[in-house]
PDB file of N, CA and C in Angstrom:
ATOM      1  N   UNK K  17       0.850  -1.163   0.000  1.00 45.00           N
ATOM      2  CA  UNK K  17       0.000   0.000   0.000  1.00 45.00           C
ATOM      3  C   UNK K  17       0.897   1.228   0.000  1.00 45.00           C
ATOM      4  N   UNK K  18       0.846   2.236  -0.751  1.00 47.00           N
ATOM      5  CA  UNK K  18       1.553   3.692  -1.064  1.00 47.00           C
ATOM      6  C   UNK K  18       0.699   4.568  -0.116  1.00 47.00           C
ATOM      7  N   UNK K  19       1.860   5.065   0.292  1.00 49.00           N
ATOM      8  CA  UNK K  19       0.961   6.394   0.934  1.00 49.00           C
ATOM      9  C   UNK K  19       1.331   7.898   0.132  1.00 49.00           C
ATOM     10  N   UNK K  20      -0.356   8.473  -0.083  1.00 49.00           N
ATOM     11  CA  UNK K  20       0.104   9.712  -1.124  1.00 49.00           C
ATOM     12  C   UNK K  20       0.268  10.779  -0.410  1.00 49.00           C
ATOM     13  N   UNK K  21       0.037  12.057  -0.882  1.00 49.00           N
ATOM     14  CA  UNK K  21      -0.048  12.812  -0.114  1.00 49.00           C
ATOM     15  C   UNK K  21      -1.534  13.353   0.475  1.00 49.00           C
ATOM     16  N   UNK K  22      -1.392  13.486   1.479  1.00 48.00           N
ATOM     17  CA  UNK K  22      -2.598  14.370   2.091  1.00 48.00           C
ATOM     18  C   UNK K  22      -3.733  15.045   1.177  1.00 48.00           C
ATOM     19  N   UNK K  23      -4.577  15.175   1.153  1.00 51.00           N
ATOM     20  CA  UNK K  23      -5.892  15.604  -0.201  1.00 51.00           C
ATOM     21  C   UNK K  23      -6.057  16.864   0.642  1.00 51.00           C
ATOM     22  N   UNK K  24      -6.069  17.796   0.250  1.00 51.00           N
ATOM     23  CA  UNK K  24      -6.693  18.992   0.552  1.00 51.00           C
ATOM     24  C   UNK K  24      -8.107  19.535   0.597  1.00 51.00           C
ATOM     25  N   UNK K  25      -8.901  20.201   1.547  1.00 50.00           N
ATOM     26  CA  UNK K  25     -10.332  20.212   0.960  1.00 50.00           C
ATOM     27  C   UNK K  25     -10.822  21.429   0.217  1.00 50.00           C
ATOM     28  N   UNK K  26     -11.679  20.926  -0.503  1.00 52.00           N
ATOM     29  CA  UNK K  26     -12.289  22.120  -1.303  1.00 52.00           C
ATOM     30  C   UNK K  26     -12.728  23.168  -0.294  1.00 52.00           C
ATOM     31  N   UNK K  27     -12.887  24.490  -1.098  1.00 53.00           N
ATOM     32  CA  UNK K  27     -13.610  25.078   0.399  1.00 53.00           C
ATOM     33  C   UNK K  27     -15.364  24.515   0.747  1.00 53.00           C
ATOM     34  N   UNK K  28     -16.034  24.246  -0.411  1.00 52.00           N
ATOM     35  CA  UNK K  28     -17.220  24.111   0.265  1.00 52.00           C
ATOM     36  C   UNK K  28     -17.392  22.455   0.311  1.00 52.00           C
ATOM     37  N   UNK K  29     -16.548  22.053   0.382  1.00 49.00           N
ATOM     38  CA  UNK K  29     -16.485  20.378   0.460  1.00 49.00           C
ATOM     39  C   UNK K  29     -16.611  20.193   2.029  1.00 49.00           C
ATOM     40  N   UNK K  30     -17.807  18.872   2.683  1.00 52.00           N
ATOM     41  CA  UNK K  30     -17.732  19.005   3.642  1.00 52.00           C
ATOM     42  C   UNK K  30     -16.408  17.542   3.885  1.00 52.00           C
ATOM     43  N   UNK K  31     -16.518  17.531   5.419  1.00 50.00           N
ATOM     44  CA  UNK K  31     -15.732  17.099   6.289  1.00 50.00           C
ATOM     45  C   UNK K  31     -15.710  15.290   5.524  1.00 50.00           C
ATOM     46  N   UNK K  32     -16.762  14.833   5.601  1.00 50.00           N
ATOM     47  CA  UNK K  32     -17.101  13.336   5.378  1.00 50.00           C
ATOM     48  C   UNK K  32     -16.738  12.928   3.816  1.00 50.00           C
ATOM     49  N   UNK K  33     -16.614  13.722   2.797  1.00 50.00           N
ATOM     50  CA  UNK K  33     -16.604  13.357   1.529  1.00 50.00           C
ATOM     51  C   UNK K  33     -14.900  13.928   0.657  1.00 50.00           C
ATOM     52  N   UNK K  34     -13.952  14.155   1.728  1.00 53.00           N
ATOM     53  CA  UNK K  34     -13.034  14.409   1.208  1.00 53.00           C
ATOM     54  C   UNK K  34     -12.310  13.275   0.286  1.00 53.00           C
ATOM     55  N   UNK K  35     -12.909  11.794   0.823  1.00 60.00           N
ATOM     56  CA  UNK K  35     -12.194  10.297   0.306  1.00 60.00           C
ATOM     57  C   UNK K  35     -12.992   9.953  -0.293  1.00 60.00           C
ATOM     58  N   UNK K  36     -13.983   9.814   0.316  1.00 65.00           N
ATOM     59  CA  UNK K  36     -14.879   9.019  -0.385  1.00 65.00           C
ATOM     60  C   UNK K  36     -14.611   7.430  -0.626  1.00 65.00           C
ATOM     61  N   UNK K  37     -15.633   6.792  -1.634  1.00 64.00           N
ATOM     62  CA  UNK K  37     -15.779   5.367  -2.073  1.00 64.00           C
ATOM     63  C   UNK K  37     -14.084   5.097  -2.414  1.00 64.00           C
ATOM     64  N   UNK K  38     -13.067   6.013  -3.234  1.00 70.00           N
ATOM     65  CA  UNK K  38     -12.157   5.559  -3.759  1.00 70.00           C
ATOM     66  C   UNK K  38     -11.264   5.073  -2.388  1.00 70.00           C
ATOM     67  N   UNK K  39     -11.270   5.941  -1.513  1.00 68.00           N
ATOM     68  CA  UNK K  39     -10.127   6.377  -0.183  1.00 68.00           C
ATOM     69  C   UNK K  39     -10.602   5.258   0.946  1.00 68.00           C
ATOM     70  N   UNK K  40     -11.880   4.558   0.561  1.00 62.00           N
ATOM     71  CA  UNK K  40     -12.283   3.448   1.454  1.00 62.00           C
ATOM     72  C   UNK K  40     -11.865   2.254   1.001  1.00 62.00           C
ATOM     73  N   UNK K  41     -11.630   2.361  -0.569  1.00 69.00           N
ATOM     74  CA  UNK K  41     -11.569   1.236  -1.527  1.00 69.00           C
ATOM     75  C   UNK K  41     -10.103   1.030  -1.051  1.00 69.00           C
ATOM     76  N   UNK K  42      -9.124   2.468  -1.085  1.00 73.00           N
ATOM     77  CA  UNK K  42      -7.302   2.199  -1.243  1.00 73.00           C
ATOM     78  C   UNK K  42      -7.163   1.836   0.163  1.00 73.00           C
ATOM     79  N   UNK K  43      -8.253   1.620   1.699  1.00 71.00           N
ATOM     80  CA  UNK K  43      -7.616   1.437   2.523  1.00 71.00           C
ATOM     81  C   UNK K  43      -8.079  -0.281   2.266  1.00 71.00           C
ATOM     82  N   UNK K  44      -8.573  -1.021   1.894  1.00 77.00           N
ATOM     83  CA  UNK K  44      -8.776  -2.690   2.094  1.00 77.00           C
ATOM     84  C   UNK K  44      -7.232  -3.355   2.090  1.00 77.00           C
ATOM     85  N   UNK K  45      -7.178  -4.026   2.100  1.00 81.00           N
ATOM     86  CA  UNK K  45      -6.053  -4.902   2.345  1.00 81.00           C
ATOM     87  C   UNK K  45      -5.894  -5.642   0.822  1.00 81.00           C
ATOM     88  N   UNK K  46      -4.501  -6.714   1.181  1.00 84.00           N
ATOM     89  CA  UNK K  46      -4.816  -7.449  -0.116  1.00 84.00           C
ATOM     90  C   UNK K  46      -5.624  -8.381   0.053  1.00 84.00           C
ATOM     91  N   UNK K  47      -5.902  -9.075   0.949  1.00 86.00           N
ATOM     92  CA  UNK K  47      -6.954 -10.125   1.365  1.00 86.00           C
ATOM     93  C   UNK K  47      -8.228  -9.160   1.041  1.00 86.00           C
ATOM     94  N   UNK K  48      -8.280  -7.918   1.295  1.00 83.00           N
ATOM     95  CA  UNK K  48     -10.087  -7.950   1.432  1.00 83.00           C
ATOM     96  C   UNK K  48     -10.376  -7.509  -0.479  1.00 83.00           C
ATOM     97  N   UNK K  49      -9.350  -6.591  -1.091  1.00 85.00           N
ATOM     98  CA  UNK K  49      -9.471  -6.640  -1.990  1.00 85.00           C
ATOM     99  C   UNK K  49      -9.479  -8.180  -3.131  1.00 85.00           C
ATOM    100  N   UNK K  50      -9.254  -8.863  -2.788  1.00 87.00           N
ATOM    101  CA  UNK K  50      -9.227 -10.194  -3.258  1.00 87.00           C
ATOM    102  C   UNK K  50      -9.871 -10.705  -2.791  1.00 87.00           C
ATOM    103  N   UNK K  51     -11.030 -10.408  -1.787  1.00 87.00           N
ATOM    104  CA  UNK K  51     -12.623 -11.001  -1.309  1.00 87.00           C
ATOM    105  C   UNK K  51     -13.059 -10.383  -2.572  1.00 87.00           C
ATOM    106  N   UNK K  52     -13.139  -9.412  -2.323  1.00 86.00           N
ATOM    107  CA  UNK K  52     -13.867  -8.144  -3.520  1.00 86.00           C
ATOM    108  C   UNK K  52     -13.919  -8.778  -4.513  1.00 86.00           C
ATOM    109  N   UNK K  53     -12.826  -9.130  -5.459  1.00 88.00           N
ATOM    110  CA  UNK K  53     -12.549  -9.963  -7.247  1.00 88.00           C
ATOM    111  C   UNK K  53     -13.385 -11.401  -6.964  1.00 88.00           C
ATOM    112  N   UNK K  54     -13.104 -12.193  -6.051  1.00 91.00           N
ATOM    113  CA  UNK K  54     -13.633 -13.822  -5.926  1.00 91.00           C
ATOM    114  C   UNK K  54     -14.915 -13.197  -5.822  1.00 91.00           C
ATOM    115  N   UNK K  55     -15.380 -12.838  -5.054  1.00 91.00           N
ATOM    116  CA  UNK K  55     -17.186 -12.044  -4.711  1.00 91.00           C
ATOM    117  C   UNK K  55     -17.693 -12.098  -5.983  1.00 91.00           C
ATOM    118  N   UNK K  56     -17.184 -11.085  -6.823  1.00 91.00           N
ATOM    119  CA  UNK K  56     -18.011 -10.322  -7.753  1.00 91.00           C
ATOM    120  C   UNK K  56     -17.385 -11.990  -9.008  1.00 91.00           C
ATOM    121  N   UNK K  57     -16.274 -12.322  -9.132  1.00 93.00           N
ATOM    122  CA  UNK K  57     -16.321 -13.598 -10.188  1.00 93.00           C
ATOM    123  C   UNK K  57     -17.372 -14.746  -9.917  1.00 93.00           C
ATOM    124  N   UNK K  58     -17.086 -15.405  -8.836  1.00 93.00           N
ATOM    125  CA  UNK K  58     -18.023 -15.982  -8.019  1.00 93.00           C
ATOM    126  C   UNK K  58     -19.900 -15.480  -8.507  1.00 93.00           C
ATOM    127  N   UNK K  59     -19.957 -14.729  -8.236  1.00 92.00           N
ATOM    128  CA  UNK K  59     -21.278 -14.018  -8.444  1.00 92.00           C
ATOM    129  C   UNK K  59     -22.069 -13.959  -9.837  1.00 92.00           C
ATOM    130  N   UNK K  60     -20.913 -13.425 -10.656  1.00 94.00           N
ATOM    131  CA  UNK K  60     -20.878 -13.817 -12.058  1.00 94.00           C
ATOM    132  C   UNK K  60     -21.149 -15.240 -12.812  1.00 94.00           C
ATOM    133  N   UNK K  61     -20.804 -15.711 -12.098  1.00 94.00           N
ATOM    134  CA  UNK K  61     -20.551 -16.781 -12.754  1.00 94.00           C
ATOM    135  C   UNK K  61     -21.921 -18.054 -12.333  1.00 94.00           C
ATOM    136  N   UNK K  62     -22.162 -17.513 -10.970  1.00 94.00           N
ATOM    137  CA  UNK K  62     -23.639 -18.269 -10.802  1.00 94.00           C
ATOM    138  C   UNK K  62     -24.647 -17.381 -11.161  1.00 94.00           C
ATOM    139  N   UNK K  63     -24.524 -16.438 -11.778  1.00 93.00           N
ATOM    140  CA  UNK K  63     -25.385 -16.067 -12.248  1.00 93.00           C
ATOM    141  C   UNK K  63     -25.623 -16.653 -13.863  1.00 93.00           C
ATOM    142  N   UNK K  64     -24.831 -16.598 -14.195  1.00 95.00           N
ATOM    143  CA  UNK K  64     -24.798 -17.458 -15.481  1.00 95.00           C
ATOM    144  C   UNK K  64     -25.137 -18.258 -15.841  1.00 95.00           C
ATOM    145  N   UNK K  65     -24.838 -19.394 -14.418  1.00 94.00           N
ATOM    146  CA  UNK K  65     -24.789 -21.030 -14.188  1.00 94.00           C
ATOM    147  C   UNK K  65     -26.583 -21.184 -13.589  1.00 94.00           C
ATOM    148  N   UNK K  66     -26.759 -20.210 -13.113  1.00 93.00           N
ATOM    149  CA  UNK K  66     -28.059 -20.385 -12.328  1.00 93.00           C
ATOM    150  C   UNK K  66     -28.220 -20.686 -11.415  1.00 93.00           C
ATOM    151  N   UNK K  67     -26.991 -20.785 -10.382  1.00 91.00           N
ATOM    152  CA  UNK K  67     -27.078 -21.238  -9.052  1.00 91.00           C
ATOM    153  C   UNK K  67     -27.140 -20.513  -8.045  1.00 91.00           C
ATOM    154  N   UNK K  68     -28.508 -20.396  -7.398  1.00 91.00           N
ATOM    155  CA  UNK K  68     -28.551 -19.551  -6.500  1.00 91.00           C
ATOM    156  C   UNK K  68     -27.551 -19.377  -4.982  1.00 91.00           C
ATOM    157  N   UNK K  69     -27.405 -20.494  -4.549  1.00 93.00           N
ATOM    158  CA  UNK K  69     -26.360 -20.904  -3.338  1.00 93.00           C
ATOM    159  C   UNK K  69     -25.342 -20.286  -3.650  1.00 93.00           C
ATOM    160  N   UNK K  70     -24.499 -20.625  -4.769  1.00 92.00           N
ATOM    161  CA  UNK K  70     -22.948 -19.754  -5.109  1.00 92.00           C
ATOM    162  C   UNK K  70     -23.429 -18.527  -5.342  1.00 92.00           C
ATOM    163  N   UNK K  71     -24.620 -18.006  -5.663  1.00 92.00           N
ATOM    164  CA  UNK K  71     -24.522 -16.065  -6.130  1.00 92.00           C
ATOM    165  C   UNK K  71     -24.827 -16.179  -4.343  1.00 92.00           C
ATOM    166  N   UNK K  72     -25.834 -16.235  -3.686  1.00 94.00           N
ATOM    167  CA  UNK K  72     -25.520 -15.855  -2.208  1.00 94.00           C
ATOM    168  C   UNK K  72     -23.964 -15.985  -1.873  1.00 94.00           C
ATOM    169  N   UNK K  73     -23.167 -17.172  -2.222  1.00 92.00           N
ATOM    170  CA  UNK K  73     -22.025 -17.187  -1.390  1.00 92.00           C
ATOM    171  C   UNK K  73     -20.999 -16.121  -1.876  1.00 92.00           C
ATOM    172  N   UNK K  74     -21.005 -15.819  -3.320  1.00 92.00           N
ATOM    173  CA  UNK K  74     -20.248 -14.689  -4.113  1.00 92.00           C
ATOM    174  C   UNK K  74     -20.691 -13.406  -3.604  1.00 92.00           C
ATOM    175  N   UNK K  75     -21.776 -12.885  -3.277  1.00 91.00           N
ATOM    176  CA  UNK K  75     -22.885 -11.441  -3.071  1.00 91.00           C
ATOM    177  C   UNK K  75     -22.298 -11.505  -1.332  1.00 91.00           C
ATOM    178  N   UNK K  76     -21.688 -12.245  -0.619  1.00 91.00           N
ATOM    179  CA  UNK K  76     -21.440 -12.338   0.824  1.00 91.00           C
ATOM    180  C   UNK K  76     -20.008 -11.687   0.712  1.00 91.00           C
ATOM    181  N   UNK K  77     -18.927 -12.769   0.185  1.00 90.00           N
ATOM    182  CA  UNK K  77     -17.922 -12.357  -0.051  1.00 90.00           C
ATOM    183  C   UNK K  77     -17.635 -11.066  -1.185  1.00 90.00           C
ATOM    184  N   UNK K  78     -18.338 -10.351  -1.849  1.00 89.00           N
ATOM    185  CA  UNK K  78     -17.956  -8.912  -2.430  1.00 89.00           C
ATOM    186  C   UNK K  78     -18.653  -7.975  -1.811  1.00 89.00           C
ATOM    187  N   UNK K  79     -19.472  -8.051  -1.016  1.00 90.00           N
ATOM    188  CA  UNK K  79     -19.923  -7.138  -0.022  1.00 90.00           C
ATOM    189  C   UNK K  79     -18.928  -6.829   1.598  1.00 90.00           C
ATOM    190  N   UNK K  80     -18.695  -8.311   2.138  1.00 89.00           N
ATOM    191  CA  UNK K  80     -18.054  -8.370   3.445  1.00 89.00           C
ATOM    192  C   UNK K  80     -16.967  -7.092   3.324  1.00 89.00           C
ATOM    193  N   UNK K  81     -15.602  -7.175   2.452  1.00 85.00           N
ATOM    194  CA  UNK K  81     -15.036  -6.043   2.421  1.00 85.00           C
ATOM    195  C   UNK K  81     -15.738  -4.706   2.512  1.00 85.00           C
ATOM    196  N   UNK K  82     -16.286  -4.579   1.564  1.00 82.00           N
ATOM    197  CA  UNK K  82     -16.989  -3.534   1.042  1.00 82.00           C
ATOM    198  C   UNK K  82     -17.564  -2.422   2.712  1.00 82.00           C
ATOM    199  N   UNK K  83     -18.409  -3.423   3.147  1.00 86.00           N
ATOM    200  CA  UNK K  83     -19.147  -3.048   4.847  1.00 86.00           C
ATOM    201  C   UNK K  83     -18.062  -2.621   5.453  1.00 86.00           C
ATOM    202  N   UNK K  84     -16.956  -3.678   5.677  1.00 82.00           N
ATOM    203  CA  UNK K  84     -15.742  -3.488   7.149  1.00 82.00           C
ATOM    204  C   UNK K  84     -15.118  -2.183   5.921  1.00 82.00           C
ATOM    205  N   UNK K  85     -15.190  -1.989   5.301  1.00 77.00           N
ATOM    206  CA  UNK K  85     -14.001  -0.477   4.630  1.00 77.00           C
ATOM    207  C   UNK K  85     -15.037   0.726   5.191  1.00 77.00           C
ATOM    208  N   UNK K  86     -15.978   0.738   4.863  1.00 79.00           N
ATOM    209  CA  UNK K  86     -17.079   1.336   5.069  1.00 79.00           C
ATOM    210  C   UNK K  86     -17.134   1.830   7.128  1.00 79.00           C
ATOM    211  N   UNK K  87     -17.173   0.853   7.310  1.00 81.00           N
ATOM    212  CA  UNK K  87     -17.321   1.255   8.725  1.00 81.00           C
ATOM    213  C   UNK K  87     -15.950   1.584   9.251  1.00 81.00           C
ATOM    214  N   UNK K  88     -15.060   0.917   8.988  1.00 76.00           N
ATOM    215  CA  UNK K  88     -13.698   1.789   9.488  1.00 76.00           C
ATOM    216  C   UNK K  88     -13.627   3.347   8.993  1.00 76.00           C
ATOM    217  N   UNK K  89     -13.601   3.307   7.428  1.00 74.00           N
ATOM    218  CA  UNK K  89     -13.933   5.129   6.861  1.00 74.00           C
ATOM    219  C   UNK K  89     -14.761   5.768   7.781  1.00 74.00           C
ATOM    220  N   UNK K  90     -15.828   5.123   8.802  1.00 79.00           N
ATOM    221  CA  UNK K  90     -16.563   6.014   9.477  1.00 79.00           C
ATOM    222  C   UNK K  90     -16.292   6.316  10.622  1.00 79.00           C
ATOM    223  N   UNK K  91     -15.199   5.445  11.055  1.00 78.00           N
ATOM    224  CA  UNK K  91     -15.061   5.106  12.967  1.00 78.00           C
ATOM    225  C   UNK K  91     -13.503   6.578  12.732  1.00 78.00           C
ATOM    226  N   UNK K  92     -13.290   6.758  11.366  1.00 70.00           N
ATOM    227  CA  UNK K  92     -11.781   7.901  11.062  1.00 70.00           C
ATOM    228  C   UNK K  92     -11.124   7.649  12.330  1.00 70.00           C
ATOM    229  N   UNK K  93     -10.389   5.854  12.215  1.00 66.00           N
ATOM    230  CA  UNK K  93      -9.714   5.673  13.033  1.00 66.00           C
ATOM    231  C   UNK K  93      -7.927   6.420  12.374  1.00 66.00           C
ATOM    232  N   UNK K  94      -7.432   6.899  13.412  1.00 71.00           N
ATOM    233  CA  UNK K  94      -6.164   7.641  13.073  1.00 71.00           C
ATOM    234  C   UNK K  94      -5.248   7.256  13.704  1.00 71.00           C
ATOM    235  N   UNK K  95      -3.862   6.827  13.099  1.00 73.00           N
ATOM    236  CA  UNK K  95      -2.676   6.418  13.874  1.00 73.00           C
ATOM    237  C   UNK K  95      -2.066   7.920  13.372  1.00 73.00           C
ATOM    238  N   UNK K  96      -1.414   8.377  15.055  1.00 76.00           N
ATOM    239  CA  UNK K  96       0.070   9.015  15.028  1.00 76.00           C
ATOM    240  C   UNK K  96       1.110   8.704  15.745  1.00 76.00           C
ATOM    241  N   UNK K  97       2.174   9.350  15.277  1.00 81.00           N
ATOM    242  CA  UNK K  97       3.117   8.496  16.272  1.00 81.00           C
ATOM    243  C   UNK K  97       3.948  10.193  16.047  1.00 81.00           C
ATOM    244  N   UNK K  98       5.096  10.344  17.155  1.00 86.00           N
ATOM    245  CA  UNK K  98       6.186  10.903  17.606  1.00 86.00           C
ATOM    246  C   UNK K  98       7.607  10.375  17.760  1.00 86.00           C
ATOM    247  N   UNK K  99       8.423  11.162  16.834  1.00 87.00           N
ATOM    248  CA  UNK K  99       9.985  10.839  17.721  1.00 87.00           C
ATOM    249  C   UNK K  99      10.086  11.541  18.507  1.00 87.00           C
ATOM    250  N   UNK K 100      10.946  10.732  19.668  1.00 88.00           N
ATOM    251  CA  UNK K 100      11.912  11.461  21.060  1.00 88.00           C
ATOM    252  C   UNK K 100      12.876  10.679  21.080  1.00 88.00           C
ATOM    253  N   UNK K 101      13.970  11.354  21.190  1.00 87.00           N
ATOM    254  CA  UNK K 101      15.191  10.842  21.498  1.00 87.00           C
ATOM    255  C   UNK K 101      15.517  11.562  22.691  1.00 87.00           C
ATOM    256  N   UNK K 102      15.901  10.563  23.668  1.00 87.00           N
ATOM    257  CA  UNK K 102      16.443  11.132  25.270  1.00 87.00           C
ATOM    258  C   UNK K 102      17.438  10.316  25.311  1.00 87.00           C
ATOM    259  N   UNK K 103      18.690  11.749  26.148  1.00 86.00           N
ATOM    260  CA  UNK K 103      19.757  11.422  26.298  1.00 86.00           C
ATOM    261  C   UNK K 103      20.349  10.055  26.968  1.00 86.00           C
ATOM    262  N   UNK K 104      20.927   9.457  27.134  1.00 80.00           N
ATOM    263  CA  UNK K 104      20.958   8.137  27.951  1.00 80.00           C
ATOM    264  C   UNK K 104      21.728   8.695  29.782  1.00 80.00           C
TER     265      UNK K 104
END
């Protein structure tokens, strides 16, 4: 994962929509982004096939990410950290 720089806000842009869908999407992992692809192939593909059981099990797994990105973007959990160096 890259970290970019800081997004600046518009002036009349509010507080909640500076990231948005994309900035929820770049925080998933590689595991959840690769729920995301199996989900939606998965899904595809019983849809095709006609099987309802695999589109539930595909529509579970491309959503599950989707929710946990979603609710972390909302909880604007924030890591900081500080250097100190003290003398010995």
């Amino acid at each position: 994962m890259s970290t970019g720089a800081v997004r600046q806000a518009r002036p009349g842009q509010p507080e909640g929509e500076r990231g948005g869908l994309r900035t929820a999407l770049a925080g998933l992992t590689t595991r959840g982004r690769s729920f995301l692809a199996a989900g939606v192939a998965a899904a595809v593909c019983a849809y095709v096939l006609g099987q309802s059981d695999l589109l539930r099990v595909g529509l579970l797994l491309a959503v599950l990410p989707l929710v946990c990105a979603t609710v972390l973007y909302r909880t604007r959990y924030r890591v900081a950290g500080s250097r100190r160096l003290s003398p010995a």
